[in-house]
mmCIF file of C-alpha atoms in Angstrom:
data_model
loop_
_atom_site.group_PDB
_atom_site.id
_atom_site.type_symbol
_atom_site.label_atom_id
_atom_site.label_comp_id
_atom_site.label_asym_id
_atom_site.label_seq_id
_atom_site.Cartn_x
_atom_site.Cartn_y
_atom_site.Cartn_z
ATOM 1 C CA MET D 1 137.212 125.872 145.865
ATOM 2 C CA GLY D 2 136.305 124.004 142.631
ATOM 3 C CA ILE D 3 137.673 125.240 139.841
ATOM 4 C CA PRO D 4 135.147 126.486 136.902
ATOM 5 C CA THR D 5 134.867 124.188 133.970
ATOM 6 C CA VAL D 6 134.825 125.426 130.642
ATOM 7 C CA LEU D 7 131.174 124.597 130.117
ATOM 8 C CA ASP D 8 130.444 126.582 133.645
ATOM 9 C CA ARG D 9 132.146 129.658 131.989
ATOM 10 C CA VAL D 10 130.167 129.368 128.987
ATOM 11 C CA ILE D 11 126.929 129.500 130.652
ATOM 12 C CA GLN D 12 128.245 132.170 133.361
ATOM 13 C CA GLN D 13 129.144 134.417 130.392
ATOM 14 C CA LEU D 14 125.810 134.356 128.721
ATOM 15 C CA VAL D 15 124.196 134.938 131.794
ATOM 16 C CA LEU D 16 126.382 137.810 132.308
ATOM 17 C CA GLN D 17 125.685 139.197 128.537
ATOM 18 C CA VAL D 18 121.708 139.115 129.320
ATOM 19 C CA LEU D 19 122.301 140.786 132.561
ATOM 20 C CA GLN D 20 124.713 143.265 132.525
ATOM 21 C CA PRO D 21 122.746 145.623 130.018
ATOM 22 C CA ARG D 22 120.319 145.722 132.857
ATOM 23 C CA PHE D 23 121.741 146.609 135.767
ATOM 24 C CA ASP D 24 125.631 148.151 134.539
ATOM 25 C CA PRO D 25 123.022 151.578 133.995
ATOM 26 C CA THR D 26 121.892 151.511 137.207
ATOM 27 C CA PHE D 27 124.700 151.632 139.055
ATOM 28 C CA SER D 28 126.290 154.323 140.988
ATOM 29 C CA GLU D 29 128.876 156.920 138.801
ATOM 30 C CA HIS D 30 131.492 156.496 141.645
ATOM 31 C CA SER D 31 132.107 152.332 140.654
ATOM 32 C CA HIS D 32 134.859 151.769 138.505
ATOM 33 C CA GLY D 33 135.030 147.237 138.761
ATOM 34 C CA PHE D 34 133.997 145.390 136.217
ATOM 35 C CA ARG D 35 132.036 147.934 134.572
ATOM 36 C CA PRO D 36 132.153 148.444 130.057
ATOM 37 C CA GLY D 37 134.045 151.439 129.319
ATOM 38 C CA ARG D 38 135.250 151.739 133.057
ATOM 39 C CA ARG D 39 138.729 150.722 135.171
ATOM 40 C CA ALA D 40 140.865 151.309 138.063
ATOM 41 C CA HIS D 41 142.645 154.005 136.079
ATOM 42 C CA ASP D 42 139.016 155.990 136.421
ATOM 43 C CA ALA D 43 138.876 155.146 140.150
ATOM 44 C CA MET D 44 142.400 156.475 140.425
ATOM 45 C CA ARG D 45 141.431 159.996 138.624
ATOM 46 C CA GLU D 46 138.370 160.636 140.926
ATOM 47 C CA ALA D 47 140.438 159.737 143.999
ATOM 48 C CA GLN D 48 143.380 162.031 142.838
ATOM 49 C CA SER D 49 140.804 164.599 142.205
ATOM 50 C CA TYR D 50 138.827 164.618 145.474
ATOM 51 C CA ILE D 51 142.165 164.687 147.166
ATOM 52 C CA GLN D 52 143.787 167.919 145.461
ATOM 53 C CA ASP D 53 140.436 169.396 146.471
ATOM 54 C CA GLY D 54 141.343 169.537 150.103
ATOM 55 C CA ARG D 55 139.853 165.940 151.211
ATOM 56 C CA ARG D 56 143.248 164.630 152.848
ATOM 57 C CA TRP D 57 141.613 161.849 155.207
ATOM 58 C CA VAL D 58 140.192 158.611 153.458
ATOM 59 C CA VAL D 59 138.069 155.985 155.223
ATOM 60 C CA ASP D 60 140.023 152.571 153.728
ATOM 61 C CA VAL D 61 137.361 149.919 154.046
ATOM 62 C CA ASP D 62 138.799 146.320 154.184
ATOM 63 C CA LEU D 63 135.261 144.071 153.747
ATOM 64 C CA GLU D 64 136.329 140.703 155.229
ATOM 65 C CA LYS D 65 137.046 137.677 153.090
ATOM 66 C CA PHE D 66 134.050 139.759 150.974
ATOM 67 C CA PHE D 67 133.356 137.015 147.805
ATOM 68 C CA ASP D 68 132.515 134.090 150.503
ATOM 69 C CA ARG D 69 130.644 135.828 152.976
ATOM 70 C CA VAL D 70 128.276 137.171 150.144
ATOM 71 C CA ASN D 71 124.991 135.492 151.030
ATOM 72 C CA HIS D 72 122.623 134.155 148.685
ATOM 73 C CA ASP D 73 119.547 134.175 151.264
ATOM 74 C CA GLY D 74 118.587 134.019 154.510
ATOM 75 C CA PRO D 75 117.137 136.145 156.929
ATOM 76 C CA THR D 76 117.634 139.389 155.024
ATOM 77 C CA PHE D 77 116.910 137.629 151.670
ATOM 78 C CA GLY D 78 115.618 141.199 149.999
ATOM 79 C CA ARG D 79 119.312 142.211 150.510
ATOM 80 C CA CYS D 80 121.521 139.078 149.356
ATOM 81 C CA PRO D 81 122.653 138.736 145.719
ATOM 82 C CA MET D 82 119.227 136.845 144.950
ATOM 83 C CA GLY D 83 116.709 138.658 146.320
ATOM 84 C CA LYS D 84 118.040 141.413 144.650
ATOM 85 C CA LEU D 85 118.053 140.162 141.075
ATOM 86 C CA GLU D 86 114.559 138.726 141.616
ATOM 87 C CA ASN D 87 113.283 141.919 142.292
ATOM 88 C CA ARG D 88 114.593 143.020 138.467
ATOM 89 C CA ILE D 89 114.036 139.776 137.178
ATOM 90 C CA GLY D 90 111.476 137.872 135.576
ATOM 91 C CA ASP D 91 112.314 135.592 133.824
ATOM 92 C CA ARG D 92 112.255 132.776 135.902
ATOM 93 C CA ARG D 93 114.589 130.476 133.929
ATOM 94 C CA LEU D 94 117.055 132.679 133.906
ATOM 95 C CA LEU D 95 116.897 132.867 137.731
ATOM 96 C CA ARG D 96 117.481 129.605 138.363
ATOM 97 C CA THR D 97 120.488 129.415 136.077
ATOM 98 C CA ILE D 98 121.797 131.862 138.170
ATOM 99 C CA ARG D 99 121.029 130.068 141.581
ATOM 100 C CA HIS D 100 122.434 126.740 140.147
ATOM 101 C CA TYR D 101 125.542 128.513 139.643
ATOM 102 C CA LEU D 102 125.983 130.292 142.670
ATOM 103 C CA GLU D 103 124.887 126.753 144.486
ATOM 104 C CA ALA D 104 127.423 124.820 142.860
ATOM 105 C CA GLY D 105 129.366 122.332 144.993
ATOM 106 C CA MET D 106 133.017 123.303 146.036
ATOM 107 C CA MET D 107 135.806 120.616 146.627
ATOM 108 C CA ALA D 108 137.353 120.939 149.637
ATOM 109 C CA ASP D 109 140.689 117.935 150.239
ATOM 110 C CA GLY D 110 138.478 115.948 147.568
ATOM 111 C CA VAL D 111 135.434 116.156 149.080
ATOM 112 C CA VAL D 112 132.028 118.031 147.320
ATOM 113 C CA MET D 113 131.097 120.011 149.479
ATOM 114 C CA GLU D 114 127.797 122.221 149.747
ATOM 115 C CA ARG D 115 127.961 125.987 149.334
ATOM 116 C CA HIS D 116 125.293 128.021 151.496
ATOM 117 C CA GLU D 117 127.274 131.067 150.936
ATOM 118 C CA GLY D 118 129.690 132.466 148.783
ATOM 119 C CA THR D 119 130.305 133.809 145.454
ATOM 120 C CA PRO D 120 132.619 130.886 143.471
ATOM 121 C CA GLN D 121 135.488 133.201 142.714
ATOM 122 C CA GLY D 122 137.414 133.653 138.655
ATOM 123 C CA GLY D 123 133.742 133.002 137.376
ATOM 124 C CA PRO D 124 133.096 136.070 135.026
ATOM 125 C CA LEU D 125 129.559 135.829 137.087
ATOM 126 C CA SER D 126 130.968 137.225 141.026
ATOM 127 C CA PRO D 127 132.056 140.161 139.784
ATOM 128 C CA LEU D 128 128.268 141.257 138.706
ATOM 129 C CA LEU D 129 126.860 140.336 141.442
ATOM 130 C CA ALA D 130 129.176 142.255 143.517
ATOM 131 C CA ASN D 131 128.588 145.202 142.045
ATOM 132 C CA VAL D 132 124.378 144.272 142.569
ATOM 133 C CA LEU D 133 124.923 143.634 146.731
ATOM 134 C CA LEU D 134 127.256 147.254 146.771
ATOM 135 C CA ASP D 135 125.102 149.505 144.888
ATOM 136 C CA GLU D 136 122.648 149.747 147.976
ATOM 137 C CA VAL D 137 125.937 151.576 149.416
ATOM 138 C CA ASP D 138 127.232 152.821 147.189
ATOM 139 C CA LYS D 139 123.624 154.818 146.233
ATOM 140 C CA GLU D 140 123.607 155.678 150.692
ATOM 141 C CA LEU D 141 127.168 157.336 149.963
ATOM 142 C CA GLU D 142 125.426 159.172 147.217
ATOM 143 C CA ARG D 143 122.442 160.313 149.405
ATOM 144 C CA ARG D 144 124.505 161.771 151.623
ATOM 145 C CA GLY D 145 126.862 163.782 150.374
ATOM 146 C CA HIS D 146 130.175 161.168 150.565
ATOM 147 C CA ALA D 147 133.131 161.628 148.013
ATOM 148 C CA PHE D 148 133.785 158.067 147.194
ATOM 149 C CA ALA D 149 135.214 155.729 144.421
ATOM 150 C CA ARG D 150 134.706 151.762 144.620
ATOM 151 C CA TYR D 151 136.642 149.196 143.101
ATOM 152 C CA ALA D 152 134.398 145.835 142.843
ATOM 153 C CA ASP D 153 134.972 145.396 147.211
ATOM 154 C CA ASP D 154 137.350 148.240 147.256
ATOM 155 C CA CYS D 155 135.573 151.516 149.022
ATOM 156 C CA ASN D 156 137.681 154.789 149.900
ATOM 157 C CA VAL D 157 135.826 157.815 151.082
ATOM 158 C CA TYR D 158 137.391 161.236 150.744
ATOM 159 C CA VAL D 159 136.587 163.282 153.677
ATOM 160 C CA ARG D 160 138.020 166.598 155.380
ATOM 161 C CA SER D 161 138.982 166.039 158.814
ATOM 162 C CA LYS D 162 139.430 162.362 160.824
ATOM 163 C CA ARG D 163 136.295 163.071 163.417
ATOM 164 C CA ALA D 164 134.176 163.021 159.814
ATOM 165 C CA GLY D 165 136.310 160.326 158.643
ATOM 166 C CA GLU D 166 135.093 158.032 161.827
ATOM 167 C CA ARG D 167 131.187 159.119 161.086
ATOM 168 C CA VAL D 168 131.636 157.316 158.273
ATOM 169 C CA MET D 169 133.215 154.796 159.100
ATOM 170 C CA GLU D 170 130.981 154.114 162.247
ATOM 171 C CA ALA D 171 127.768 154.266 159.231
ATOM 172 C CA LEU D 172 129.517 151.970 156.793
ATOM 173 C CA ARG D 173 129.980 149.437 159.365
ATOM 174 C CA GLY D 174 126.216 149.771 159.535
ATOM 175 C CA LEU D 175 125.307 149.536 156.146
ATOM 176 C CA TYR D 176 127.570 146.377 155.730
ATOM 177 C CA ALA D 177 125.870 144.681 158.429
ATOM 178 C CA ARG D 178 122.565 144.997 156.814
ATOM 179 C CA LEU D 179 124.194 143.202 154.135
ATOM 180 C CA ARG D 180 125.538 140.760 155.969
ATOM 181 C CA LEU D 181 129.300 141.684 155.507
ATOM 182 C CA ARG D 182 131.824 142.111 157.638
ATOM 183 C CA VAL D 183 134.315 144.841 157.618
ATOM 184 C CA ASN D 184 138.054 143.799 158.159
ATOM 185 C CA GLU D 185 139.279 145.693 161.005
ATOM 186 C CA ASP D 186 142.892 145.180 161.318
ATOM 187 C CA LYS D 187 143.126 146.101 157.184
ATOM 188 C CA SER D 188 140.928 149.418 157.438
ATOM 189 C CA ALA D 189 141.116 152.666 158.845
ATOM 190 C CA VAL D 190 140.960 156.232 159.019
ATOM 191 C CA ALA D 191 143.693 157.791 158.035
ATOM 192 C CA ARG D 192 146.038 160.955 155.861
ATOM 193 C CA VAL D 193 145.748 159.721 152.160
ATOM 194 C CA TRP D 194 149.548 159.442 152.532
ATOM 195 C CA ASP D 195 149.748 157.156 154.650
ATOM 196 C CA ARG D 196 147.257 154.391 152.941
ATOM 197 C CA LYS D 197 146.845 152.534 149.530
ATOM 198 C CA PHE D 198 144.125 152.367 146.839
ATOM 199 C CA LEU D 199 144.159 149.766 143.701
ATOM 200 C CA GLY D 200 148.029 149.679 144.163
ATOM 201 C CA TYR D 201 148.680 153.196 143.913
ATOM 202 C CA SER D 202 149.310 155.872 146.610
ATOM 203 C CA PHE D 203 149.596 159.304 146.691
ATOM 204 C CA TRP D 204 152.462 162.440 147.023
ATOM 205 C CA VAL D 205 152.388 165.609 146.500
ATOM 206 C CA ALA D 206 154.674 167.395 143.592
ATOM 207 C CA LYS D 207 155.556 170.708 143.209
ATOM 208 C CA GLY D 208 153.099 173.644 142.668
ATOM 209 C CA ARG D 209 151.352 171.295 145.429
ATOM 210 C CA ARG D 210 149.804 169.558 143.163
ATOM 211 C CA VAL D 211 148.645 165.629 144.359
ATOM 212 C CA GLN D 212 150.156 162.919 141.753
ATOM 213 C CA LEU D 213 150.392 158.974 141.823
ATOM 214 C CA ARG D 214 153.188 156.592 142.362
ATOM 215 C CA VAL D 215 153.511 152.716 142.917
ATOM 216 C CA ALA D 216 152.744 151.782 146.443
ATOM 217 C CA ALA D 217 154.798 150.583 148.636
ATOM 218 C CA LYS D 218 153.980 146.716 148.653
ATOM 219 C CA ALA D 219 153.137 146.679 144.916
ATOM 220 C CA LEU D 220 156.236 147.984 144.072
ATOM 221 C CA GLU D 221 157.910 145.017 146.659
ATOM 222 C CA GLY D 222 155.687 142.573 144.631
ATOM 223 C CA PHE D 223 156.794 143.581 141.406
ATOM 224 C CA LYS D 224 160.485 143.416 142.613
ATOM 225 C CA GLU D 225 159.841 140.046 143.830
ATOM 226 C CA ARG D 226 157.724 138.714 140.411
ATOM 227 C CA VAL D 227 161.469 139.876 138.644
ATOM 228 C CA ARG D 228 163.838 137.818 140.661
ATOM 229 C CA GLN D 229 161.649 135.144 139.818
ATOM 230 C CA ILE D 230 161.821 135.472 136.436
ATOM 231 C CA THR D 231 165.509 136.745 136.067
ATOM 232 C CA SER D 232 166.305 133.814 138.704
ATOM 233 C CA ARG D 233 169.502 132.409 137.165
ATOM 234 C CA ASN D 234 168.641 128.880 138.325
ATOM 235 C CA GLY D 235 166.716 128.137 135.856
ATOM 236 C CA GLY D 236 169.025 127.015 132.787
ATOM 237 C CA ARG D 237 166.621 128.881 130.738
ATOM 238 C CA SER D 238 168.227 130.971 127.669
ATOM 239 C CA VAL D 239 168.644 134.956 127.873
ATOM 240 C CA GLU D 240 166.513 135.200 125.139
ATOM 241 C CA ARG D 241 163.696 133.205 127.022
ATOM 242 C CA VAL D 242 164.172 135.072 130.168
ATOM 243 C CA CYS D 243 163.678 138.344 128.131
ATOM 244 C CA GLU D 244 160.411 137.214 126.394
ATOM 245 C CA GLU D 245 158.758 135.998 129.819
ATOM 246 C CA LEU D 246 160.055 139.587 131.359
ATOM 247 C CA GLY D 247 159.126 141.306 128.558
ATOM 248 C CA ASN D 248 155.210 140.184 128.552
ATOM 249 C CA TYR D 249 155.237 140.561 132.216
ATOM 250 C CA LEU D 250 156.557 144.208 132.080
ATOM 251 C CA ARG D 251 154.344 145.738 129.282
ATOM 252 C CA GLY D 252 151.393 144.476 131.430
ATOM 253 C CA TRP D 253 152.686 145.867 135.148
ATOM 254 C CA ARG D 254 153.883 149.785 133.061
ATOM 255 C CA GLN D 255 150.463 149.587 131.428
ATOM 256 C CA TYR D 256 148.571 149.396 134.663
ATOM 257 C CA PHE D 257 151.154 151.593 136.696
ATOM 258 C CA VAL D 258 151.056 154.152 133.656
ATOM 259 C CA LEU D 259 149.505 156.875 135.999
ATOM 260 C CA ALA D 260 152.411 156.960 138.558
ATOM 261 C CA ASP D 261 155.017 160.079 138.186
ATOM 262 C CA THR D 262 157.947 159.228 139.802
ATOM 263 C CA PRO D 263 160.486 158.775 136.380
ATOM 264 C CA ARG D 264 163.571 158.481 139.152
ATOM 265 C CA ILE D 265 161.941 155.069 140.419
ATOM 266 C CA PHE D 266 161.347 153.875 137.552
ATOM 267 C CA GLN D 267 164.506 154.435 135.992
ATOM 268 C CA ALA D 268 166.095 152.786 138.900
ATOM 269 C CA LEU D 269 164.265 150.239 138.062
ATOM 270 C CA ASP D 270 165.600 149.994 134.845
ATOM 271 C CA GLN D 271 168.934 150.145 135.862
ATOM 272 C CA TRP D 272 168.456 146.852 138.633
ATOM 273 C CA ILE D 273 166.467 145.355 135.388
ATOM 274 C CA HIS D 274 169.410 145.414 133.018
ATOM 275 C CA ARG D 275 171.924 144.292 136.034
ATOM 276 C CA ARG D 276 169.940 141.383 136.729
ATOM 277 C CA LEU D 277 169.854 140.276 133.165
ATOM 278 C CA ARG D 278 173.514 140.701 132.667
ATOM 279 C CA ALA D 279 174.051 138.327 135.696
ATOM 280 C CA VAL D 280 171.859 135.701 134.460
ATOM 281 C CA GLN D 281 174.290 136.349 131.489
ATOM 282 C CA LEU D 282 177.483 135.996 133.009
ATOM 283 C CA LYS D 283 176.336 132.655 134.927
ATOM 284 C CA GLN D 284 176.067 130.844 131.029
ATOM 285 C CA TRP D 285 179.177 132.452 130.188
ATOM 286 C CA LYS D 286 180.442 130.930 133.560
ATOM 287 C CA ARG D 287 184.263 130.631 132.869
ATOM 288 C CA GLY D 288 186.368 133.403 132.333
ATOM 289 C CA THR D 289 187.499 132.575 129.283
ATOM 290 C CA THR D 290 184.135 132.382 128.016
ATOM 291 C CA ILE D 291 183.073 135.507 129.186
ATOM 292 C CA TYR D 292 186.266 137.321 127.532
ATOM 293 C CA ARG D 293 185.641 135.782 124.608
ATOM 294 C CA GLU D 294 181.828 137.294 124.756
ATOM 295 C CA LEU D 295 183.625 140.797 125.805
ATOM 296 C CA MET D 296 185.794 140.839 123.179
ATOM 297 C CA ALA D 297 183.016 139.611 120.349
ATOM 298 C CA ARG D 298 181.361 142.405 121.192
ATOM 299 C CA GLY D 299 183.376 145.586 121.073
ATOM 300 C CA CYS D 300 184.987 145.745 124.204
ATOM 301 C CA PRO D 301 188.867 146.679 124.708
ATOM 302 C CA TRP D 302 190.838 143.914 126.057
ATOM 303 C CA GLN D 303 191.730 145.628 129.407
ATOM 304 C CA THR D 304 188.271 146.077 130.935
ATOM 305 C CA ALA D 305 187.068 142.488 129.500
ATOM 306 C CA THR D 306 190.208 141.440 130.960
ATOM 307 C CA GLY D 307 189.407 142.465 134.092
ATOM 308 C CA ALA D 308 185.650 141.530 134.094
ATOM 309 C CA ALA D 309 186.993 138.135 133.347
ATOM 310 C CA CYS D 310 188.789 138.042 136.410
ATOM 311 C CA HIS D 311 185.985 138.253 138.235
ATOM 312 C CA ALA D 312 184.025 135.417 136.744
ATOM 313 C CA ARG D 313 181.918 133.895 139.411
ATOM 314 C CA SER D 314 181.174 137.009 140.559
ATOM 315 C CA TRP D 315 177.663 137.414 138.809
ATOM 316 C CA TRP D 316 176.256 139.855 140.390
ATOM 317 C CA SER D 317 179.449 142.614 140.998
ATOM 318 C CA THR D 318 180.551 141.571 137.114
ATOM 319 C CA ALA D 319 177.053 142.848 136.437
ATOM 320 C CA ARG D 320 177.827 146.424 137.325
ATOM 321 C CA HIS D 321 181.161 146.609 135.460
ATOM 322 C CA GLY D 322 181.492 148.105 132.326
ATOM 323 C CA ALA D 323 182.484 145.891 130.306
ATOM 324 C CA LEU D 324 179.385 143.799 130.764
ATOM 325 C CA GLN D 325 177.092 148.093 130.056
ATOM 326 C CA THR D 326 179.137 147.717 126.608
ATOM 327 C CA ALA D 327 178.585 144.398 125.433
ATOM 328 C CA LEU D 328 175.039 143.738 126.635
ATOM 329 C CA PRO D 329 173.729 147.642 126.341
ATOM 330 C CA VAL D 330 169.708 148.548 127.040
ATOM 331 C CA ALA D 331 169.437 148.630 123.736
ATOM 332 C CA TYR D 332 170.440 144.621 123.151
ATOM 333 C CA PHE D 333 167.812 143.893 125.624
ATOM 334 C CA GLU D 334 164.827 146.043 123.889
ATOM 335 C CA GLY D 335 166.114 144.033 120.905
ATOM 336 C CA LEU D 336 164.862 141.020 122.821
ATOM 337 C CA GLY D 337 161.613 141.962 124.016
ATOM 338 C CA VAL D 338 162.320 144.202 127.472
ATOM 339 C CA PRO D 339 160.940 147.241 127.133
ATOM 340 C CA GLN D 340 161.908 150.558 129.370
ATOM 341 C CA LEU D 341 160.257 151.877 132.668
ATOM 342 C CA ALA D 342 161.047 154.903 132.505
#
């Protein structure tokens, strides 16, 4: 798929500034994605309140290749983005600009191809068009009195029983089919809320039967994989450079998962991250004599410095040694820009 040019993005942003004030006030209160003053945290808080209220089953819907399957026109013109826009906007020039943007060619193996369906991913206008299209489903769910939260094309409906969830799932299949969208049956399910994730979070019950949030297992594994990449000992970068990149990533990640109430997990992650950073430093010191000299210079007793230097090539194991924790304490890495998660 072609990458939007700078001019494309400028035009899309200008169109978005015109359209957003017209459409946003009409959207559902349960829609939180890509709207001014709303964010993923709002959707998570809403879902949390539903579960706390006793809705322990979730209808977790995943749409099949959503941005690729959003039709511009076709037999259901009134239900496609352009049809909905034309019903709300009288400015023909603006509509032509939007249509030109939607129908812009995309690259496939170096060949320009016409686009007949799908919204270009990565552009600032795509999320608004997604909200325009899916607002019809939101309004129908509201009309039926369902408890739901939606962020872009991620929609979770919370119910009190499996049977009710199955009825809602069948209804959603029909609603999305009217929009020429398909539910991904492999990734969608009616399940206990504890067995599903939403926007990278999952749920658990704390003391006093309080429903709390935590980082979902898949998101946690993705986090570890990214940290492993940044702290790879084969990059040839200085510890300072590694810490700078890692610090930027950790701050953004922790800010997103600020709602997670799992201090022990974050403490364990902190210990693991600091051990990886100590291993990076050990490899850069390389030889036992250098390790001994550096540890002594950082205030380690000669006995512990000698013990660590004897295992110079076992970087991962030696990173747990008391000498390394003395020479390279948490405060040292904080000084290099690595924040603690806990």
